[in-house]
XYZ file of C-alpha atoms in Angstrom:
464
model
C -36.215 40.381 38.726
C -36.746 39.780 34.898
C -33.670 41.967 34.173
C -31.507 40.004 36.674
C -32.423 36.651 34.919
C -31.597 38.078 31.462
C -28.209 39.406 32.717
C -27.505 35.972 34.368
C -28.293 34.157 31.119
C -25.944 36.534 29.132
C -23.373 36.036 31.699
C -23.628 32.182 31.540
C -23.623 32.307 27.773
C -20.355 34.538 27.673
C -18.580 32.196 30.094
C -19.558 29.186 27.991
C -18.117 30.752 24.790
C -14.961 31.613 26.723
C -14.442 28.052 28.011
C -15.301 26.397 24.519
C -13.224 28.798 22.457
C -9.965 27.367 21.028
C -6.948 28.659 22.889
C -4.534 30.800 21.018
C -1.669 28.241 21.279
C -3.905 25.613 19.392
C -4.880 28.092 16.795
C -1.256 28.778 16.035
C -0.712 25.042 15.354
C -3.265 25.090 12.422
C -0.524 25.441 9.952
C -1.939 25.117 6.442
C 1.474 23.832 5.316
C 1.518 20.835 7.619
C 0.126 17.452 6.149
C -2.634 15.654 8.171
C -1.295 13.585 11.031
C -0.516 10.109 9.757
C -0.019 10.983 6.227
C 3.141 12.054 4.172
C 4.077 13.422 0.877
C 5.996 11.048 -1.276
C 8.751 12.129 -3.830
C 12.208 11.440 -4.713
C 13.853 8.182 -3.765
C 10.852 7.439 -1.586
C 8.440 7.610 -4.496
C 11.016 5.419 -6.446
C 10.734 2.791 -3.634
C 7.058 2.606 -3.801
C 6.810 2.309 -7.592
C 9.531 -0.384 -7.568
C 7.500 -2.483 -5.134
C 4.238 -1.981 -7.013
C 5.674 -2.675 -10.305
C 7.413 -5.745 -9.132
C 4.357 -7.061 -7.389
C 2.217 -6.407 -10.454
C 4.656 -8.128 -12.860
C 4.783 -11.251 -10.463
C 0.899 -11.271 -10.322
C 0.646 -11.099 -14.080
C 3.005 -13.909 -14.516
C 0.402 -15.905 -12.525
C -2.192 -14.796 -14.809
C -3.805 -12.126 -12.416
C -5.441 -9.122 -13.902
C -5.457 -5.537 -12.574
C -8.666 -4.489 -10.902
C -9.607 -1.043 -9.464
C -12.258 -0.273 -6.861
C -13.500 3.078 -5.372
C -11.733 4.508 -2.436
C -15.163 5.225 -1.057
C -17.815 2.466 -0.338
C -20.975 2.508 1.595
C -20.053 1.795 5.236
C -21.985 -1.392 5.475
C -19.513 -3.054 2.971
C -16.810 -3.084 5.790
C -19.200 -3.286 8.900
C -20.829 -6.351 7.599
C -17.485 -8.080 6.561
C -14.687 -7.091 8.941
C -16.623 -7.838 12.160
C -18.216 -5.323 14.599
C -15.747 -6.679 17.294
C -12.700 -5.739 15.150
C -10.356 -2.901 16.017
C -10.939 -1.642 12.467
C -14.784 -1.324 12.825
C -14.709 -0.207 16.371
C -12.089 2.314 16.332
C -10.350 3.019 12.996
C -12.873 3.502 10.254
C -13.032 6.908 8.630
C -16.807 7.146 8.266
C -19.139 9.995 7.457
C -22.504 10.948 6.213
C -22.460 12.819 2.991
C -24.750 15.698 2.015
C -27.223 13.128 0.419
C -27.544 11.145 3.740
C -25.368 8.162 2.641
C -23.235 6.525 5.247
C -19.828 6.144 3.456
C -16.336 4.963 4.575
C -12.852 5.438 3.264
C -11.595 1.851 2.514
C -9.579 0.369 5.395
C -8.641 -2.738 3.232
C -9.039 -4.177 -0.257
C -10.792 -7.495 -0.137
C -14.256 -6.311 0.907
C -14.330 -3.788 -2.142
C -13.141 -6.386 -4.496
C -16.070 -8.947 -3.178
C -18.528 -6.075 -3.669
C -17.392 -5.273 -7.049
C -17.510 -9.082 -7.918
C -21.225 -9.031 -6.934
C -22.141 -5.859 -8.474
C -20.631 -6.702 -11.831
C -21.962 -10.228 -11.773
C -18.375 -11.492 -12.128
C -19.323 -14.619 -10.093
C -20.972 -15.858 -13.389
C -17.511 -15.985 -15.010
C -15.316 -17.891 -12.581
C -12.551 -18.316 -11.943
C -11.446 -14.784 -11.355
C -7.704 -13.871 -10.601
C -7.397 -10.160 -9.623
C -4.690 -7.814 -8.236
C -4.991 -4.302 -6.874
C -2.965 -1.562 -5.349
C -3.736 1.922 -3.843
C -4.337 3.877 -0.709
C -6.202 2.547 2.374
C -7.288 4.502 5.480
C -7.351 3.645 9.187
C -7.467 6.041 12.161
C -4.635 4.238 13.974
C -1.816 5.762 16.107
C 0.837 6.683 13.669
C 4.242 5.073 14.186
C 7.037 3.620 12.058
C 5.413 1.524 9.329
C 2.005 2.442 10.336
C 0.202 5.455 8.760
C -3.350 6.541 8.681
C -3.286 6.766 4.826
C -1.171 3.730 3.707
C -0.543 1.759 0.536
C -1.486 -1.808 -0.145
C -0.932 -4.356 -2.952
C -3.152 -7.319 -2.864
C -4.387 -10.158 -4.827
C -7.675 -12.228 -4.724
C -8.473 -15.617 -6.511
C -12.124 -16.768 -6.709
C -13.378 -20.093 -7.869
C -10.842 -22.486 -6.722
C -11.130 -24.520 -3.559
C -8.309 -27.029 -3.880
C -5.566 -26.807 -1.312
C -3.249 -26.165 -4.323
C -4.869 -22.649 -4.814
C -3.651 -21.746 -1.164
C -0.201 -22.983 -2.025
C -0.077 -21.144 -5.370
C -0.863 -17.747 -3.788
C 1.662 -18.354 -1.011
C 4.182 -19.257 -3.702
C 3.398 -16.029 -5.480
C 4.033 -14.038 -2.221
C 7.231 -15.898 -1.689
C 8.365 -15.156 -5.300
C 7.332 -11.419 -4.897
C 9.221 -11.008 -1.566
C 12.422 -12.580 -3.200
C 12.286 -10.317 -6.187
C 12.462 -7.329 -3.916
C 15.143 -8.767 -1.810
C 13.248 -9.696 1.264
C 13.579 -13.468 0.966
C 16.217 -13.868 3.565
C 14.567 -11.491 6.040
C 11.143 -12.906 6.399
C 9.626 -15.930 8.097
C 6.320 -17.553 6.983
C 4.003 -18.409 9.740
C 0.985 -20.527 8.631
C -1.998 -21.967 10.409
C -5.497 -23.298 9.690
C -8.683 -21.929 11.362
C -10.507 -24.803 10.256
C -14.071 -25.231 8.754
C -17.174 -23.786 10.432
C -17.678 -26.929 12.648
C -13.994 -26.794 13.929
C -14.221 -23.035 14.630
C -17.467 -23.354 16.573
C -16.170 -26.178 18.662
C -12.801 -24.272 19.251
C -14.558 -21.130 20.088
C -16.487 -22.702 22.867
C -13.412 -24.239 24.388
C -11.202 -21.002 24.394
C -14.299 -19.011 25.631
C -14.231 -21.384 28.825
C -10.370 -21.026 29.106
C -10.332 -17.231 28.729
C -13.196 -16.944 31.336
C -11.127 -18.908 33.903
C -8.407 -16.426 33.636
C -10.496 -13.257 32.826
C -8.784 -11.224 35.478
C -5.468 -11.562 33.773
C -6.646 -10.165 30.408
C -6.789 -6.573 29.128
C -10.088 -4.765 28.981
C -10.473 -5.214 25.364
C -9.827 -8.929 25.692
C -12.272 -9.289 28.444
C -14.869 -7.771 26.186
C -14.089 -9.955 23.328
C -14.346 -13.191 25.459
C -17.968 -12.667 25.389
C -18.421 -11.556 21.775
C -15.745 -13.404 19.884
C -12.900 -15.199 21.910
C -10.892 -15.868 18.701
C -10.005 -12.197 18.618
C -8.186 -12.435 21.891
C -5.631 -14.661 20.133
C -4.761 -11.639 18.041
C -4.101 -9.273 20.905
C -0.769 -7.497 20.855
C -1.073 -6.233 24.434
C 1.736 -7.591 26.712
C -0.744 -8.047 29.463
C -2.443 -11.002 27.486
C 0.686 -12.610 26.111
C 1.108 -15.267 28.905
C -2.479 -16.378 28.867
C -2.633 -16.784 25.178
C 0.601 -18.773 25.147
C -1.006 -21.340 27.551
C -4.348 -21.631 25.736
C -5.633 -24.695 23.902
C -4.669 -24.984 20.183
C -7.219 -25.156 17.309
C -5.434 -28.078 15.694
C -6.817 -30.313 18.483
C -10.401 -29.725 17.056
C -10.093 -29.860 13.392
C -12.649 -31.850 11.548
C -10.986 -34.639 9.491
C -11.678 -32.666 6.299
C -9.761 -29.581 7.765
C -6.861 -31.597 9.154
C -6.391 -33.206 5.648
C -6.728 -29.970 3.887
C -4.208 -28.213 6.050
C -1.905 -31.258 5.735
C -1.974 -31.074 1.981
C -1.235 -27.344 1.910
C 1.842 -27.876 4.044
C 3.141 -30.905 1.929
C 2.862 -28.633 -1.210
C 4.936 -25.958 0.535
C 7.443 -28.563 1.266
C 7.563 -29.538 -2.397
C 7.811 -26.089 -3.520
C 10.748 -25.430 -1.076
C 9.170 -22.611 0.821
C 10.199 -22.642 4.506
C 7.385 -22.184 6.974
C 6.549 -22.549 10.582
C 3.170 -23.716 11.852
C 1.887 -21.283 14.404
C -1.050 -22.863 16.083
C -2.264 -19.661 17.733
C -2.008 -17.483 14.519
C -5.369 -15.779 13.583
C -6.081 -12.882 11.271
C -7.568 -9.680 12.515
C -10.636 -9.831 10.148
C -13.771 -11.988 10.863
C -13.976 -13.419 7.180
C -11.087 -15.801 7.307
C -11.401 -19.509 7.446
C -9.162 -22.738 6.745
C -5.620 -21.535 5.637
C -4.227 -18.317 7.003
C -0.507 -17.177 6.920
C 1.708 -14.099 7.565
C 5.135 -13.188 6.336
C 6.915 -11.458 9.222
C 10.237 -9.474 9.067
C 12.863 -11.263 11.070
C 15.208 -8.356 11.760
C 12.710 -6.431 14.068
C 13.542 -3.057 12.685
C 9.753 -2.158 12.479
C 9.176 -3.153 16.172
C 7.593 -6.179 17.643
C 3.900 -5.327 16.692
C 4.651 -4.052 13.025
C 6.582 -7.010 11.760
C 4.056 -8.515 9.459
C 4.502 -7.269 6.044
C 2.265 -9.632 3.967
C -0.667 -11.698 5.150
C -3.780 -13.412 3.784
C -5.933 -16.480 3.820
C -9.028 -18.144 2.619
C -12.725 -16.782 2.941
C -15.082 -18.833 1.190
C -18.043 -17.541 2.933
C -17.534 -13.838 2.244
C -19.333 -13.550 -0.992
C -22.491 -14.929 0.308
C -22.242 -12.843 3.490
C -22.167 -9.795 1.405
C -25.208 -10.666 -0.562
C -24.108 -13.172 -3.173
C -26.399 -15.970 -3.966
C -24.013 -18.730 -2.899
C -20.677 -19.247 -1.256
C -17.710 -18.883 -3.759
C -14.322 -20.410 -2.847
C -11.833 -17.437 -2.415
C -8.322 -16.815 -1.077
C -5.941 -13.815 -1.246
C -3.213 -11.734 0.439
C -2.190 -8.193 0.849
C 1.203 -6.528 1.426
C 1.988 -3.230 3.110
C 3.931 -1.182 0.732
C 4.885 1.528 3.254
C 6.578 -1.047 5.402
C 8.347 -2.920 2.611
C 9.560 0.581 1.293
C 11.276 1.101 4.738
C 13.041 -2.300 4.450
C 14.143 -2.845 0.809
C 17.980 -2.283 0.042
C 18.562 0.645 -2.117
C 21.101 -1.160 -4.372
C 17.975 -3.138 -5.804
C 16.210 0.096 -7.034
C 16.381 0.615 -10.601
C 18.672 3.291 -11.988
C 16.829 6.190 -13.485
C 16.954 6.637 -17.212
C 19.539 9.330 -17.949
C 18.442 12.380 -20.019
C 19.748 14.690 -22.563
C 19.966 18.477 -21.588
C 19.230 20.906 -24.305
C 21.073 24.198 -23.482
C 20.276 27.624 -25.173
C 23.320 29.846 -25.181
C 22.704 33.376 -26.803
C 25.621 35.893 -27.331
C 25.454 38.870 -24.989
C 24.924 40.995 -28.131
C 21.986 39.103 -29.336
C 18.790 40.983 -29.680
C 15.576 39.577 -27.923
C 14.200 38.379 -31.262
C 17.348 36.201 -31.818
C 17.059 34.756 -28.338
C 13.417 34.125 -29.099
C 14.622 32.174 -32.209
C 17.191 30.203 -30.270
C 14.332 29.126 -27.830
C 12.195 28.078 -30.689
C 15.025 25.955 -32.216
C 15.632 24.401 -28.755
C 11.946 23.406 -28.265
C 11.854 21.842 -31.753
C 15.069 19.788 -31.096
C 13.715 18.779 -27.769
C 10.460 17.640 -29.296
C 12.387 15.643 -31.969
C 14.406 13.897 -29.442
C 11.353 12.872 -27.353
C 9.573 11.546 -30.306
C 12.477 9.100 -30.727
C 11.909 8.061 -26.989
C 14.889 10.035 -25.588
C 14.323 11.545 -22.148
C 14.978 15.415 -22.743
C 15.354 18.351 -20.415
C 14.963 21.652 -21.835
C 16.703 24.443 -19.874
C 14.448 27.507 -19.718
C 15.926 30.950 -19.061
C 15.143 32.221 -15.618
C 13.518 35.727 -15.557
C 14.673 36.107 -19.183
C 18.323 35.466 -18.086
C 20.145 32.644 -19.987
C 22.852 30.753 -17.974
C 26.523 30.900 -18.958
C 27.455 27.822 -21.056
C 29.917 26.633 -18.315
C 27.379 27.052 -15.503
C 24.676 25.262 -17.722
C 26.905 22.305 -18.382
C 27.717 22.010 -14.815
C 24.127 21.822 -13.937
C 23.585 19.126 -16.515
C 26.415 17.134 -14.979
C 24.823 17.447 -11.443
C 21.490 16.366 -12.858
C 23.098 13.110 -14.186
C 22.568 14.049 -17.864
C 24.455 11.714 -20.364
C 24.632 14.532 -23.136
C 24.042 18.253 -23.727
C 22.822 19.746 -26.989
C 24.268 23.337 -27.367
C 22.358 25.775 -29.309
C 23.652 29.146 -30.046
C 23.240 31.913 -32.800
C 25.803 30.036 -35.091
C 23.908 26.757 -34.623
C 20.721 28.351 -35.756
C 22.276 30.148 -38.789
C 24.168 27.016 -40.062
C 21.677 24.358 -39.194
C 24.324 22.436 -37.108
C 24.273 22.027 -33.368
C 26.961 20.893 -30.837
C 26.433 17.436 -28.996
C 28.675 16.889 -25.935
C 29.106 13.480 -24.283
C 29.387 14.212 -20.597
C 30.919 10.845 -19.873
C 33.536 10.851 -22.676
C 34.105 14.567 -22.511
C 33.883 14.630 -26.307
C 31.962 17.004 -28.411
C 30.860 16.766 -32.097
C 28.787 18.800 -34.392
C 25.940 17.407 -36.498
C 22.645 18.438 -38.195
C 19.825 19.210 -35.919
C 17.873 16.272 -37.378
C 20.801 13.879 -36.712
C 21.122 14.590 -33.075
C 19.216 11.637 -31.990
C 21.446 9.209 -33.898
C 24.628 10.593 -32.148
C 22.878 10.045 -28.835
C 21.623 6.603 -29.668
C 24.879 5.436 -31.075
C 26.588 6.276 -27.782
C 23.876 4.416 -25.711
C 24.393 1.375 -27.982
């Protein structure tokens, strides 16, 4: 009997291992050359697009006296769990969180504001207000990848601390509008703006819409039915078609503003009118994060090329209570926005991208009869001339031999033309012996000889 029990246990264990073992087909899909789903490699024109957007945004931010600020990609998990709202999609479904070997609970940042606020408190910067900060870099959310939505994505954002006047809201919206125009998006976006009111306004409105949604609970999606109990404001942010008609008929928050919130939002709108920034008040606009209050806004792409649920390319608002919520001693007025660089990179017109600086190609052309030592001398001369050009700020490409085989002169020049070089510097045995080299202008198809130390003058005289 004992033997039968042992055999039975062995059989069950074997069956379990067979059932749980990965299938051969799934193992074959583990290709080490594939990127992780929802991520991509960036190079060539795609990288030019990203750099153009980041550099333009940084230039605009600095013109408004904002300073660059960098925070870690990794934060303690509670930085986001305390600030974004436990009922948000980000905290509930999308965080990349793990426990490290030391037992700390860490999260790859899903957005930039919470990390900036944590840094403000950690570095005691709230003692030196106001603060105007901008940042850019990768963020991480476990979403279903689609056009304009990646699991590792790039954001550019700005945060302003210490100003509570409505003019600060208008100023950062004006900054966003200026940035979008500089990258050619001004006629392809629509600004939607709303106010979530102050604490009193939101509490009153929250009770009203909870009662409204409870009356129509059967028409809502499962997620929205759950949020009616926990945070009914989040139902307004639902992108599910099933919820659209119920949301469209719900009461609007503007009917429940306190007099202070009403006047504040009115002043923001007046300032936008004075600045000539077109906008539309959307009374049902909410933001997907719990810390927003008062003014909120979204710039949406009007050509719908990203799809109906991915059309927001830049968004932000005010969050005066966030610093205290994260452990600060008191509330600090704060407002900011963030732009999705991945989506903007899909939309910008290629003609706006800066042309790359053209380079000079240095070509080594030994004779077939030259000994290896002569060829080595030619390469030394080529390296020296390349270095001298670079010290003058001239972009230089040194053509190295492939497997000790030098290209024929005609072939080397053809490659230089293909790579969009402006000039080629030709170095052969005669050039090394005489101290003179040949410089060919690929645009004018002219060629001159000059001393090696004068090559940079020839090239700069042509660029002038």
